[in-house]
Amino acid sequence: MEISSLGEFGLIKRLTDDIKPCNQSTVKGVGDDCAVLRFESDRQMLVTTDLLMEGIHFDLQYTPLKHLGYKAAMVNLSDIYAMNGTPRQITVSLAIGKRFKVEDIEELYSGIRLACREHHVDIVGGDTTSSLTGLAISITAIGETRPQDVVYRNGARDTDLICVSGNLGAAYMGLQLLEREKSVYNQQRQQCVGKQTDIDFNPDFSGREYLLERQLRPEARRDIIEALAQAGIRPTSMMDISDGLSSELFHICDQSHVGCRIYEERIPLDYQTAAMAEELNLNVTTCALNGGEDYELLFTVPLADNDRVSSIPDIKVIGYITREALGKMLVTRDGQEFELKAQGWNPLKEK
Amino acid sequence: MEISSLGEFGLIKRLTDDIKPCNQSTVKGVGDDCAVLRFESDRQMLVTTDLLMEGIHFDLQYTPLKHLGYKAAMVNLSDIYAMNGTPRQITVSLAIGKRFKVEDIEELYSGIRLACREHHVDIVGGDTTSSLTGLAISITAIGETRPQDVVYRNGARDTDLICVSGNLGAAYMGLQLLEREKSVYNQQRQQCVGKQTDIDFNPDFSGREYLLERQLRPEARRDIIEALAQAGIRPTSMMDISDGLSSELFHICDQSHVGCRIYEERIPLDYQTAAMAEELNLNVTTCALNGGEDYELLFTVPLADNDRVSSIPDIKVIGYITREALGKMLVTRDGQEFELKAQGWNPLKEK
């Protein structure tokens, strides 16, 4: 179905008509000049926003629209958890190129709604418009926290332990894998131009499913926030790993005016990440340090919490905070020390 | 200066480094995973968002970047006022094509910051990334209101008076004027291709400045909200006129389950709008009904408020609310009645 047959208001109605808010704090959702929210009197609000552009943040040649919607929502929810908060609402703005049909946008929206359902988040508004070229997705997430619970990037102190959840580098490896198969496919397609043959292309992702899932369908770590709360641990600083561990460590160290010392052998890796790095002749530690989009949590806890934090599944202590003058150091497996570099993904740097 | 020489974080630092929040409700602005806000316990929060795409919402051939930034912020603030609220914070996301320099983005940002300064609004976050093609601007505004003050679109009742602020159709006329001069300029340029002559192009906008200002530099009507509050008038329904009077009247009538009757002779017009319509051979009433982007307020008040609302400068009563069965009617100057049509600007309709 052509989007033009519905128009803006028709499309919005179709996408949002059956949305029923599930949070008490949502007073009024889609359908007026603004959404109206009301939080308990002892709460602070958290606000975060992301703008995803086709060709920069995603490639529709290998990204299913439902996954894209899921991920677009999830990366914002991840930012709310990274403040030790609970996400409650999102707004969704879409700019849609001419090649998209109503069914495509429904597919994208179904992914956004799935992410919202899993995290008990309401879609309360947005904007739907057209684009001369590719797809643009702008999501703003709103969350809440008690003032005493909010965790900033600037609270890390000397001797604090540095922890990460899950494992690192897998999303980056998933991207490498998808890009490789895409270029093989495109080569084959070029060879078929003008011939009567079909492309016989069956990329074999078996044994690599985890990498694809990490790239295409990241999960915001609510479970880690809940586990820390249950264990009575309040991180001294925290953020999510979207641009790469190195880059995020720089943010925490710079804003907290401290240094850090992390150990290569303690950086958590999945087996598939290591196998894929070997196949591609990449240094897996470099991938884990600088590959983005894992959406794991990076946080620091007081040294005294060592036992408690180490007993939580899927959290690993990778090093500790030092005085600022000691720099930001990586200790390799063979005991050498290197200064960390923030080489995370940067959409505005020269390629 | 090339944006790539700064990178994402460098550019953000340059744009936001000297921002100092002016609202008590801003606990933490730019610089963490989320902004942190805290409102008084008796307040509701308002959230609205807009996504503006180059080539769809703005044409950089005739839109100065500073004006664009000002307008991008203003259209969101207008939505907050339209709920009878006070804007407090915005987030600003930009996707920037390769042809832009650091100075261009500073220019755009200076317009956003000017709008924020005038309305005492804090920039508390955002996202800065690149675009394969044009510029994309996504702004989310957050405001507050007491629960008893919020005004929705669905509260209009039979016999309520329909009011508008300012005058209508001028922004649309400004757009027609700019588009006309652009096409003259582009024709002249084409004729000069390959010749050694310079283009001698001096568009004469004298006597039309007001139309350009309305298109390029709209003002959100805080003054009207304040005047209504001072007069002790609480509108029964309200919205801002972004897509055109007809289209907005449809929203209010449909959501309130009422009809309306407005009078052509009472629709407020500026002299320049009328003169320009005549020059372009357009029906000025059609332009006022369907031309968008005036960002005036459309609202209804109880009949009993007639004297009080009529005494406020720059507010005009243009008709009244009827029972739903009586339809949405326009009474022309010669006493004929026509059914209103919602032909407002629709970015997703076939042109």
mmCIF file with all atom_site columns, C-alpha atoms in Angstrom, chain A residues 224-300:
data_model
loop_
_atom_site.group_PDB
_atom_site.id
_atom_site.type_symbol
_atom_site.label_atom_id
_atom_site.label_alt_id
_atom_site.label_comp_id
_atom_site.label_asym_id
_atom_site.label_entity_id
_atom_site.label_seq_id
_atom_site.pdbx_PDB_ins_code
_atom_site.Cartn_x
_atom_site.Cartn_y
_atom_site.Cartn_z
_atom_site.occupancy
_atom_site.B_iso_or_equiv
_atom_site.pdbx_formal_charge
_atom_site.auth_seq_id
_atom_site.auth_comp_id
_atom_site.auth_asym_id
_atom_site.auth_atom_id
_atom_site.pdbx_PDB_model_num
ATOM 1  C CA . ILE A 1 224 ? 22.202 -5.878  35.181 1.00 0.00 ? 224 ILE A CA 1
ATOM 2  C CA . ILE A 1 225 ? 20.630 -2.746  36.695 1.00 0.00 ? 225 ILE A CA 1
ATOM 3  C CA . GLU A 1 226 ? 18.196 -4.939  38.587 1.00 0.00 ? 226 GLU A CA 1
ATOM 4  C CA . ALA A 1 227 ? 20.922 -7.339  39.748 1.00 0.00 ? 227 ALA A CA 1
ATOM 5  C CA . LEU A 1 228 ? 23.043 -4.460  41.050 1.00 0.00 ? 228 LEU A CA 1
ATOM 6  C CA . ALA A 1 229 ? 20.065 -3.014  42.918 1.00 0.00 ? 229 ALA A CA 1
ATOM 7  C CA . GLN A 1 230 ? 19.253 -6.395  44.438 1.00 0.00 ? 230 GLN A CA 1
ATOM 8  C CA . ALA A 1 231 ? 22.852 -6.826  45.541 1.00 0.00 ? 231 ALA A CA 1
ATOM 9  C CA . GLY A 1 232 ? 22.718 -3.373  47.146 1.00 0.00 ? 232 GLY A CA 1
ATOM 10 C CA . ILE A 1 233 ? 25.482 -2.057  44.899 1.00 0.00 ? 233 ILE A CA 1
ATOM 11 C CA . ARG A 1 234 ? 25.325 1.527   43.683 1.00 0.00 ? 234 ARG A CA 1
ATOM 12 C CA . PRO A 1 235 ? 27.906 2.127   40.942 1.00 0.00 ? 235 PRO A CA 1
ATOM 13 C CA . THR A 1 236 ? 30.018 5.247   41.384 1.00 0.00 ? 236 THR A CA 1
ATOM 14 C CA . SER A 1 237 ? 29.947 5.903   37.625 1.00 0.00 ? 237 SER A CA 1
ATOM 15 C CA . MET A 1 238 ? 28.281 4.233   34.679 1.00 0.00 ? 238 MET A CA 1
ATOM 16 C CA . MET A 1 239 ? 27.590 4.480   30.952 1.00 0.00 ? 239 MET A CA 1
ATOM 17 C CA . ASP A 1 240 ? 26.636 2.151   28.154 1.00 0.00 ? 240 ASP A CA 1
ATOM 18 C CA . ILE A 1 241 ? 29.169 0.940   25.611 1.00 0.00 ? 241 ILE A CA 1
ATOM 19 C CA . SER A 1 242 ? 27.927 2.244   22.283 1.00 0.00 ? 242 SER A CA 1
ATOM 20 C CA . ASP A 1 243 ? 31.125 3.618   20.740 1.00 0.00 ? 243 ASP A CA 1
ATOM 21 C CA . GLY A 1 244 ? 33.625 1.103   22.145 1.00 0.00 ? 244 GLY A CA 1
ATOM 22 C CA . LEU A 1 245 ? 35.151 0.316   25.553 1.00 0.00 ? 245 LEU A CA 1
ATOM 23 C CA . SER A 1 246 ? 38.196 2.579   25.084 1.00 0.00 ? 246 SER A CA 1
ATOM 24 C CA . SER A 1 247 ? 36.173 5.578   24.068 1.00 0.00 ? 247 SER A CA 1
ATOM 25 C CA . GLU A 1 248 ? 33.742 5.124   26.983 1.00 0.00 ? 248 GLU A CA 1
ATOM 26 C CA . LEU A 1 249 ? 36.582 4.655   29.493 1.00 0.00 ? 249 LEU A CA 1
ATOM 27 C CA . PHE A 1 250 ? 37.933 7.978   28.284 1.00 0.00 ? 250 PHE A CA 1
ATOM 28 C CA . HIS A 1 251 ? 34.592 9.649   29.038 1.00 0.00 ? 251 HIS A CA 1
ATOM 29 C CA . ILE A 1 252 ? 34.456 8.233   32.561 1.00 0.00 ? 252 ILE A CA 1
ATOM 30 C CA . CYS A 1 253 ? 38.115 9.014   33.315 1.00 0.00 ? 253 CYS A CA 1
ATOM 31 C CA . ASP A 1 254 ? 37.993 12.517  31.841 1.00 0.00 ? 254 ASP A CA 1
ATOM 32 C CA . GLN A 1 255 ? 34.755 13.469  33.597 1.00 0.00 ? 255 GLN A CA 1
ATOM 33 C CA . SER A 1 256 ? 35.840 11.875  36.901 1.00 0.00 ? 256 SER A CA 1
ATOM 34 C CA . HIS A 1 257 ? 39.408 13.276  36.674 1.00 0.00 ? 257 HIS A CA 1
ATOM 35 C CA . VAL A 1 258 ? 40.949 9.864   37.235 1.00 0.00 ? 258 VAL A CA 1
ATOM 36 C CA . GLY A 1 259 ? 43.072 7.345   35.368 1.00 0.00 ? 259 GLY A CA 1
ATOM 37 C CA . CYS A 1 260 ? 42.441 3.652   34.802 1.00 0.00 ? 260 CYS A CA 1
ATOM 38 C CA . ARG A 1 261 ? 44.246 0.382   34.429 1.00 0.00 ? 261 ARG A CA 1
ATOM 39 C CA . ILE A 1 262 ? 42.511 -2.465  32.640 1.00 0.00 ? 262 ILE A CA 1
ATOM 40 C CA . TYR A 1 263 ? 43.760 -5.970  31.911 1.00 0.00 ? 263 TYR A CA 1
ATOM 41 C CA . GLU A 1 264 ? 43.561 -7.463  28.428 1.00 0.00 ? 264 GLU A CA 1
ATOM 42 C CA . GLU A 1 265 ? 43.075 -10.968 29.794 1.00 0.00 ? 265 GLU A CA 1
ATOM 43 C CA . ARG A 1 266 ? 40.021 -9.851  31.744 1.00 0.00 ? 266 ARG A CA 1
ATOM 44 C CA . ILE A 1 267 ? 38.127 -8.282  28.838 1.00 0.00 ? 267 ILE A CA 1
ATOM 45 C CA . PRO A 1 268 ? 35.138 -10.606 28.305 1.00 0.00 ? 268 PRO A CA 1
ATOM 46 C CA . LEU A 1 269 ? 34.935 -12.144 24.828 1.00 0.00 ? 269 LEU A CA 1
ATOM 47 C CA . ASP A 1 270 ? 32.572 -14.638 23.296 1.00 0.00 ? 270 ASP A CA 1
ATOM 48 C CA . TYR A 1 271 ? 34.066 -17.668 21.558 1.00 0.00 ? 271 TYR A CA 1
ATOM 49 C CA . GLN A 1 272 ? 32.444 -16.668 18.249 1.00 0.00 ? 272 GLN A CA 1
ATOM 50 C CA . THR A 1 273 ? 34.001 -13.206 18.453 1.00 0.00 ? 273 THR A CA 1
ATOM 51 C CA . ALA A 1 274 ? 37.462 -14.692 18.882 1.00 0.00 ? 274 ALA A CA 1
ATOM 52 C CA . ALA A 1 275 ? 36.968 -17.237 16.079 1.00 0.00 ? 275 ALA A CA 1
ATOM 53 C CA . MET A 1 276 ? 35.703 -14.583 13.683 1.00 0.00 ? 276 MET A CA 1
ATOM 54 C CA . ALA A 1 277 ? 38.566 -12.220 14.524 1.00 0.00 ? 277 ALA A CA 1
ATOM 55 C CA . GLU A 1 278 ? 41.033 -14.979 13.729 1.00 0.00 ? 278 GLU A CA 1
ATOM 56 C CA . GLU A 1 279 ? 39.283 -15.728 10.437 1.00 0.00 ? 279 GLU A CA 1
ATOM 57 C CA . LEU A 1 280 ? 39.423 -12.051 9.480  1.00 0.00 ? 280 LEU A CA 1
ATOM 58 C CA . ASN A 1 281 ? 42.981 -11.690 10.741 1.00 0.00 ? 281 ASN A CA 1
ATOM 59 C CA . LEU A 1 282 ? 41.996 -9.011  13.243 1.00 0.00 ? 282 LEU A CA 1
ATOM 60 C CA . ASN A 1 283 ? 43.320 -8.523  16.763 1.00 0.00 ? 283 ASN A CA 1
ATOM 61 C CA . VAL A 1 284 ? 40.388 -9.503  18.945 1.00 0.00 ? 284 VAL A CA 1
ATOM 62 C CA . THR A 1 285 ? 41.413 -7.188  21.802 1.00 0.00 ? 285 THR A CA 1
ATOM 63 C CA . THR A 1 286 ? 41.433 -4.221  19.420 1.00 0.00 ? 286 THR A CA 1
ATOM 64 C CA . CYS A 1 287 ? 37.946 -5.218  18.280 1.00 0.00 ? 287 CYS A CA 1
ATOM 65 C CA . ALA A 1 288 ? 36.726 -5.483  21.867 1.00 0.00 ? 288 ALA A CA 1
ATOM 66 C CA . LEU A 1 289 ? 38.295 -2.123  22.798 1.00 0.00 ? 289 LEU A CA 1
ATOM 67 C CA . ASN A 1 290 ? 37.162 -0.151  19.778 1.00 0.00 ? 290 ASN A CA 1
ATOM 68 C CA . GLY A 1 291 ? 34.234 -1.978  18.215 1.00 0.00 ? 291 GLY A CA 1
ATOM 69 C CA . GLY A 1 292 ? 30.997 -0.234  19.120 1.00 0.00 ? 292 GLY A CA 1
ATOM 70 C CA . GLU A 1 293 ? 27.333 -1.143  19.489 1.00 0.00 ? 293 GLU A CA 1
ATOM 71 C CA . ASP A 1 294 ? 27.608 -3.802  22.173 1.00 0.00 ? 294 ASP A CA 1
ATOM 72 C CA . TYR A 1 295 ? 25.273 -1.809  24.457 1.00 0.00 ? 295 TYR A CA 1
ATOM 73 C CA . GLU A 1 296 ? 26.778 -3.467  27.490 1.00 0.00 ? 296 GLU A CA 1
ATOM 74 C CA . LEU A 1 297 ? 27.195 -1.460  30.681 1.00 0.00 ? 297 LEU A CA 1
ATOM 75 C CA . LEU A 1 298 ? 30.546 -0.097  31.814 1.00 0.00 ? 298 LEU A CA 1
ATOM 76 C CA . PHE A 1 299 ? 30.594 0.951   35.468 1.00 0.00 ? 299 PHE A CA 1
ATOM 77 C CA . THR A 1 300 ? 32.761 1.421   38.512 1.00 0.00 ? 300 THR A CA 1
#
